[in-house]
Coordinates of N, CA, C and O in Angstrom, one line a residue:
M1 N 9.3 107.8 23.2 CA 11.2 108.2 23.2 C 11.6 109.5 22.5 O 11.7 108.9 21.1
S2 N 12.1 109.7 22.9 CA 12.8 111.2 22.1 C 13.6 110.5 21.3 O 14.7 109.7 21.9
S3 N 14.2 111.1 20.4 CA 15.3 110.5 19.8 C 16.7 110.7 20.4 O 17.2 109.7 19.6
K4 N 16.8 111.6 21.3 CA 18.5 112.0 21.9 C 18.4 110.4 22.8 O 19.1 109.9 23.2
R5 N 16.6 110.0 23.1 CA 17.0 108.7 24.4 C 17.2 107.5 22.9 O 17.2 106.4 23.8
K6 N 17.1 107.7 21.7 CA 17.2 106.3 21.3 C 18.8 105.7 20.8 O 19.6 106.7 20.7
P7 N 18.9 104.6 20.7 CA 20.1 103.9 20.4 C 21.3 104.6 19.2 O 20.2 104.9 18.2
F8 N 22.2 105.0 19.0 CA 23.2 105.3 18.4 C 22.6 104.6 17.1 O 22.3 105.3 16.0
V9 N 22.7 103.0 17.0 CA 22.3 102.6 16.0 C 21.1 102.7 14.9 O 21.1 102.9 13.8
E10 N 19.7 102.8 16.0 CA 18.6 103.3 15.4 C 18.9 104.9 14.9 O 17.9 105.1 13.9
Q11 N 19.2 106.2 15.3 CA 19.8 106.9 15.5 C 20.1 106.8 13.8 O 20.0 107.8 12.8
Y12 N 21.2 106.6 13.7 CA 22.3 106.3 12.3 C 21.6 105.9 11.3 O 21.5 106.7 10.4
I13 N 20.8 104.9 11.4 CA 19.7 103.9 10.7 C 18.9 105.2 10.0 O 18.2 105.3 9.1
A14 N 18.2 105.6 11.1 CA 17.1 106.9 10.3 C 18.0 108.5 10.0 O 17.0 109.2 9.6
G15 N 19.2 108.5 10.0 CA 19.6 109.9 9.3 C 19.8 110.8 10.5 O 20.3 111.6 9.9
R16 N 19.9 110.4 11.8 CA 19.8 111.2 12.4 C 21.5 111.6 13.3 O 21.3 112.2 14.4
A17 N 21.8 110.3 13.1 CA 23.7 110.2 13.6 C 24.5 110.3 12.7 O 23.8 109.4 11.7
A18 N 25.4 110.3 12.8 CA 26.5 110.0 12.0 C 27.7 109.2 12.7 O 27.9 109.0 13.9
I19 N 28.4 108.9 12.0 CA 29.4 107.7 12.3 C 30.6 108.4 13.5 O 30.6 108.2 14.6
R20 N 30.5 109.9 13.2 CA 31.3 110.6 14.2 C 30.8 110.7 15.5 O 31.4 111.4 16.3
D21 N 29.5 110.9 15.5 CA 28.3 110.6 16.7 C 28.5 109.7 18.1 O 27.9 109.5 19.0
F22 N 29.4 108.4 17.0 CA 29.6 107.5 18.1 C 30.6 107.8 19.3 O 29.7 107.2 20.3
E23 N 31.4 108.4 19.1 CA 32.2 108.9 20.6 C 31.0 109.7 21.8 O 31.4 109.5 22.9
K24 N 30.4 110.7 21.3 CA 29.3 111.2 22.0 C 28.6 110.0 22.6 O 28.3 110.4 23.9
F25 N 27.8 109.4 22.1 CA 27.0 108.3 22.7 C 27.7 107.8 23.9 O 27.1 107.5 24.6
V26 N 29.0 107.5 23.3 CA 29.8 106.4 24.5 C 30.4 107.5 25.7 O 29.7 106.6 26.8
E27 N 30.5 108.9 25.7 CA 30.8 109.7 26.6 C 29.1 109.5 27.3 O 29.5 109.5 28.6
R28 N 28.3 109.8 26.5 CA 27.1 110.0 27.2 C 26.7 108.7 28.5 O 26.7 108.7 29.5
W29 N 27.6 107.8 28.1 CA 26.9 106.7 28.6 C 27.5 106.9 29.6 O 27.4 106.5 30.7
H30 N 29.3 106.8 29.5 CA 30.1 107.0 30.9 C 29.8 108.3 31.9 O 30.5 108.0 33.0
L31 N 28.6 109.2 31.3 CA 28.5 109.5 32.2 C 27.0 109.5 33.3 O 26.8 110.2 34.0
G32 N 27.2 108.1 32.9 CA 25.9 107.7 33.7 C 24.5 108.1 33.4 O 23.6 107.9 34.8
R33 N 24.3 107.9 32.3 CA 23.2 108.8 31.8 C 22.0 107.4 31.6 O 21.0 107.7 31.2
S34 N 22.3 106.1 31.8 CA 21.8 105.2 31.3 C 22.2 104.2 32.4 O 23.7 103.8 32.6
S35 N 21.2 102.8 32.6 CA 21.6 101.6 33.5 C 21.4 100.9 32.5 O 22.3 99.5 33.1
L36 N 21.4 100.9 31.2 CA 21.8 99.8 30.0 C 23.1 99.1 30.2 O 23.9 100.6 30.2
P37 N 23.9 98.0 30.0 CA 25.2 97.9 29.0 C 25.5 98.8 28.0 O 24.3 99.2 27.1
L38 N 26.7 99.3 27.9 CA 27.0 100.0 26.9 C 26.4 99.5 25.1 O 25.9 100.2 24.9
H39 N 26.9 98.1 24.9 CA 26.5 97.6 23.8 C 25.0 97.9 23.5 O 24.4 98.1 22.1
Q40 N 24.1 97.6 24.4 CA 22.6 98.1 24.6 C 22.2 99.0 24.0 O 21.1 99.8 23.5
F41 N 22.6 100.5 25.3 CA 22.6 101.7 24.9 C 22.9 101.8 23.6 O 22.7 103.1 22.7
L42 N 24.1 101.6 23.1 CA 24.6 102.0 21.7 C 23.7 101.6 20.3 O 23.5 102.0 19.5
G43 N 23.1 100.4 21.0 CA 21.8 99.4 20.3 C 23.0 98.4 19.4 O 22.6 98.1 18.4
F44 N 24.2 97.7 19.9 CA 24.2 97.2 19.3 C 24.1 95.7 19.9 O 24.0 95.6 20.9
T45 N 24.2 94.5 19.1 CA 24.9 93.2 20.0 C 26.2 92.8 20.5 O 26.6 93.8 20.3
R46 N 25.9 92.0 21.4 CA 27.4 92.1 22.3 C 28.7 91.7 21.2 O 29.2 92.3 21.3
Q47 N 27.9 90.6 20.3 CA 28.9 90.3 19.3 C 29.8 91.1 18.7 O 30.7 92.0 18.1
E48 N 28.5 92.3 18.0 CA 29.0 93.5 17.0 C 29.8 94.5 18.0 O 30.7 94.4 17.6
Y49 N 29.4 94.8 19.2 CA 30.5 95.9 20.0 C 31.8 94.9 20.0 O 32.6 95.9 19.9
G50 N 31.7 93.6 20.5 CA 33.2 93.1 20.7 C 33.7 93.1 19.6 O 34.7 93.5 19.6
W51 N 32.9 92.9 18.4 CA 34.0 93.2 17.1 C 34.7 94.9 16.9 O 35.6 94.4 16.8
I52 N 33.8 95.6 17.5 CA 33.8 97.1 17.1 C 35.2 97.5 18.1 O 36.4 98.1 18.2
V53 N 35.2 96.9 19.6 CA 36.0 96.9 20.6 C 37.5 96.3 20.1 O 38.6 97.0 20.1
E54 N 37.7 95.3 19.7 CA 38.6 94.7 19.0 C 39.2 95.1 17.7 O 40.0 95.1 17.3
K55 N 38.3 95.8 16.4 CA 38.8 95.8 15.4 C 37.9 97.6 15.3 O 36.6 97.3 14.4
P56 N 38.4 98.5 15.9 CA 37.4 99.4 15.9 C 36.7 99.7 13.9 O 35.7 100.9 13.9
E57 N 37.5 99.8 13.0 CA 37.1 99.9 11.3 C 36.3 98.9 11.1 O 35.6 99.4 10.2
L58 N 35.6 97.9 12.0 CA 34.7 97.6 11.6 C 33.2 98.1 11.9 O 31.7 97.9 11.6
L59 N 33.4 99.6 12.5 CA 32.3 100.3 13.2 C 31.4 100.6 11.8 O 30.4 100.6 11.6
S60 N 32.1 100.9 10.8 CA 31.1 101.4 9.5 C 30.7 100.5 8.9 O 29.4 100.5 8.4
V61 N 31.5 99.0 8.7 CA 30.7 97.8 8.4 C 29.3 97.5 8.6 O 28.4 97.1 8.1
I62 N 29.8 96.9 10.2 CA 28.6 96.8 10.9 C 27.5 97.7 10.4 O 26.5 97.1 10.7
L63 N 27.5 99.5 10.7 CA 26.8 100.1 10.5 C 25.9 99.8 9.1 O 24.8 99.7 9.0
F64 N 26.8 99.6 8.0 CA 26.3 99.3 7.0 C 25.1 98.0 6.8 O 24.2 98.3 6.2
A65 N 26.0 97.2 7.3 CA 25.5 95.7 7.5 C 23.8 95.8 8.3 O 23.1 95.3 7.5
R66 N 23.7 96.7 9.3 CA 22.5 97.1 10.1 C 21.8 98.0 9.1 O 20.2 97.0 9.1
K67 N 22.3 98.8 8.6 CA 21.4 99.4 7.9 C 20.9 98.6 6.3 O 19.5 99.1 6.0
S68 N 21.6 97.9 6.2 CA 20.8 97.3 5.0 C 20.6 95.9 5.0 O 20.0 95.1 4.0
G69 N 20.2 95.5 6.2 CA 19.9 94.0 6.7 C 20.5 92.8 6.1 O 20.2 91.8 5.9
T70 N 22.0 92.8 6.2 CA 23.0 91.9 5.3 C 24.1 91.9 6.1 O 24.4 92.9 7.4
P71 N 24.2 90.6 6.6 CA 25.3 90.0 7.8 C 27.0 90.7 7.4 O 27.1 91.2 6.1
V72 N 27.1 91.0 8.5 CA 28.5 91.7 8.6 C 29.5 90.9 7.4 O 30.4 91.6 6.3
K73 N 29.6 89.2 7.6 CA 30.7 88.9 6.7 C 30.3 88.8 5.2 O 31.2 89.1 4.4
E74 N 29.1 89.0 5.1 CA 28.7 88.5 3.4 C 29.0 90.4 2.9 O 29.3 91.0 1.5
V75 N 28.3 91.4 3.8 CA 29.1 93.2 3.6 C 30.7 92.9 2.9 O 30.9 93.7 2.0
L76 N 31.2 92.5 4.1 CA 32.7 92.8 4.0 C 33.0 91.7 2.7 O 34.2 92.1 1.8
S77 N 32.7 90.8 2.1 CA 33.1 89.6 0.9 C 32.5 90.6 -0.5 O 33.4 90.9 -1.0
F78 N 31.6 91.2 0.0 CA 31.1 91.8 -1.3 C 32.3 93.1 -1.5 O 32.6 93.3 -2.3
S79 N 32.4 93.7 -0.4 CA 33.5 95.2 -0.4 C 34.6 94.3 -1.4 O 35.2 95.1 -2.0
I80 N 35.6 93.3 -0.8 CA 36.5 93.0 -1.4 C 36.4 92.6 -2.4 O 37.2 93.1 -3.8
D81 N 34.9 91.9 -3.0 CA 35.3 91.7 -4.6 C 34.9 93.7 -5.1 O 35.6 93.2 -6.4
Q82 N 34.1 94.1 -4.5 CA 34.5 95.0 -5.3 C 35.6 95.9 -5.1 O 36.2 96.8 -6.5
I83 N 36.1 96.0 -4.5 CA 37.2 96.5 -4.3 C 38.4 95.8 -5.2 O 39.1 96.3 -5.8
N84 N 38.2 94.8 -5.5 CA 39.1 93.9 -6.4 C 38.9 94.1 -7.9 O 39.8 94.4 -8.7
L85 N 37.7 94.4 -8.1 CA 37.3 94.7 -9.5 C 37.9 96.2 -9.8 O 38.4 96.1 -10.9
A86 N 37.4 97.0 -8.7 CA 38.0 98.4 -9.3 C 39.7 98.5 -9.7 O 39.9 99.2 -10.0
R87 N 40.1 97.8 -8.4 CA 41.8 98.2 -8.5 C 42.5 97.0 -9.2 O 43.5 97.2 -9.5
S88 N 41.6 96.0 -9.6 CA 42.5 94.7 -10.1 C 43.4 94.5 -9.3 O 44.8 93.5 -9.7
K89 N 43.4 94.0 -7.8 CA 44.4 93.7 -7.1 C 43.7 93.8 -5.5 O 42.6 94.1 -5.3
P90 N 44.4 92.8 -4.9 CA 43.3 92.2 -3.6 C 43.3 93.6 -3.0 O 44.1 94.2 -2.6
A91 N 42.7 93.5 -2.2 CA 42.1 94.6 -0.8 C 42.5 94.1 0.5 O 41.4 93.5 0.9
S92 N 43.8 94.6 1.2 CA 44.1 94.0 1.8 C 43.4 94.0 3.1 O 43.3 92.8 4.2
G93 N 43.3 94.9 3.1 CA 42.3 95.8 4.8 C 41.1 94.8 4.9 O 41.1 94.3 6.0
A94 N 40.5 94.9 4.1 CA 39.1 94.2 3.9 C 39.0 92.6 4.1 O 38.9 92.4 4.9
S95 N 40.3 92.0 3.1 CA 40.6 90.6 3.7 C 41.1 90.3 4.7 O 40.5 89.3 5.0
R96 N 41.7 91.4 5.6 CA 42.4 90.6 6.7 C 41.4 90.9 7.8 O 41.3 90.0 8.8
L97 N 40.0 91.7 7.8 CA 39.1 92.1 8.3 C 38.0 90.7 8.5 O 37.7 90.1 9.5
L98 N 37.9 89.8 7.0 CA 36.8 88.8 6.9 C 37.9 87.5 7.5 O 36.9 87.4 8.1
K99 N 39.1 87.5 6.9 CA 39.7 86.6 7.3 C 39.7 86.9 9.6 O 39.9 85.4 10.0
W100 N 39.6 87.8 10.0 CA 39.6 87.9 11.7 C 38.4 87.4 11.9 O 38.2 86.7 12.7
L101 N 37.3 87.8 11.4 CA 35.8 87.6 11.4 C 35.7 85.6 11.2 O 34.7 85.4 12.3
E102 N 36.2 85.0 10.4 CA 36.1 84.2 10.1 C 36.9 83.4 11.2 O 36.3 82.0 11.4
S103 N 37.8 83.3 11.8 CA 39.0 83.2 12.3 C 38.5 83.1 13.7 O 38.8 82.4 14.8
E104 N 37.5 84.0 14.4 CA 37.2 84.0 15.6 C 36.7 82.6 16.2 O 35.6 82.0 15.8
R105 N 37.4 82.4 17.2 CA 36.5 81.2 18.3 C 35.5 81.7 18.9 O 35.4 82.4 19.6
P106 N 34.1 80.8 18.9 CA 33.0 80.9 19.5 C 33.5 81.6 21.1 O 32.5 82.6 21.7
S107 N 34.4 80.8 21.8 CA 34.6 81.2 23.0 C 35.2 82.7 23.3 O 35.0 83.7 24.2
R108 N 36.1 82.8 21.9 CA 36.6 84.3 22.2 C 35.8 85.3 22.2 O 35.4 86.5 22.3
R109 N 34.3 85.1 21.3 CA 33.5 86.0 21.1 C 32.9 86.4 22.0 O 32.5 87.7 22.6
R110 N 32.8 85.3 22.7 CA 31.7 85.6 23.9 C 32.6 86.5 25.4 O 32.3 87.5 25.7
A111 N 34.0 85.8 24.9 CA 34.3 86.8 26.1 C 35.1 88.8 25.6 O 34.6 89.4 26.3
S112 N 34.8 88.0 24.6 CA 35.5 89.9 24.1 C 34.3 90.8 24.3 O 34.1 92.0 24.0
A113 N 33.1 90.1 24.1 CA 31.7 91.1 23.8 C 30.9 91.4 25.2 O 30.0 92.0 25.2
S114 N 31.7 90.7 26.6 CA 30.9 91.0 27.6 C 31.5 92.3 27.9 O 31.9 92.8 27.9

C-alpha cells in the first residue's frame, strides 16, 4: 500500500504527515475516495475521533499519545503537571480537557463517536 493510502495517524507517526494535514485527509474522505468510515480512514478509534469532534484541541494530544503509546488521560495529566511546574500555577486549558474526558459518560462516548 502506498503511503498516500495509509491512514493519517500512521503517516503522522512515521513522520510523513503533520497535524496541518489532518483537514486534507478529511477532505479526501469527503471526496469519496474511501469506503471506510471516516475515523478508520484517518486511523483513529471511534472514541478518539468522537473526542476530536467534540474537542478539536485534543487532536495533538491524541496524536502524541498514539505516537508515545501512552493513554490520552495520562498524557493530559503529565502535561498539567509539567505546565504547573513551569508556571507555578494551574494549567486551566489542559485541566478542563482532562476533567471533560473523565466526566464523559459511556453512553455519551458511544453516541458522539458513531
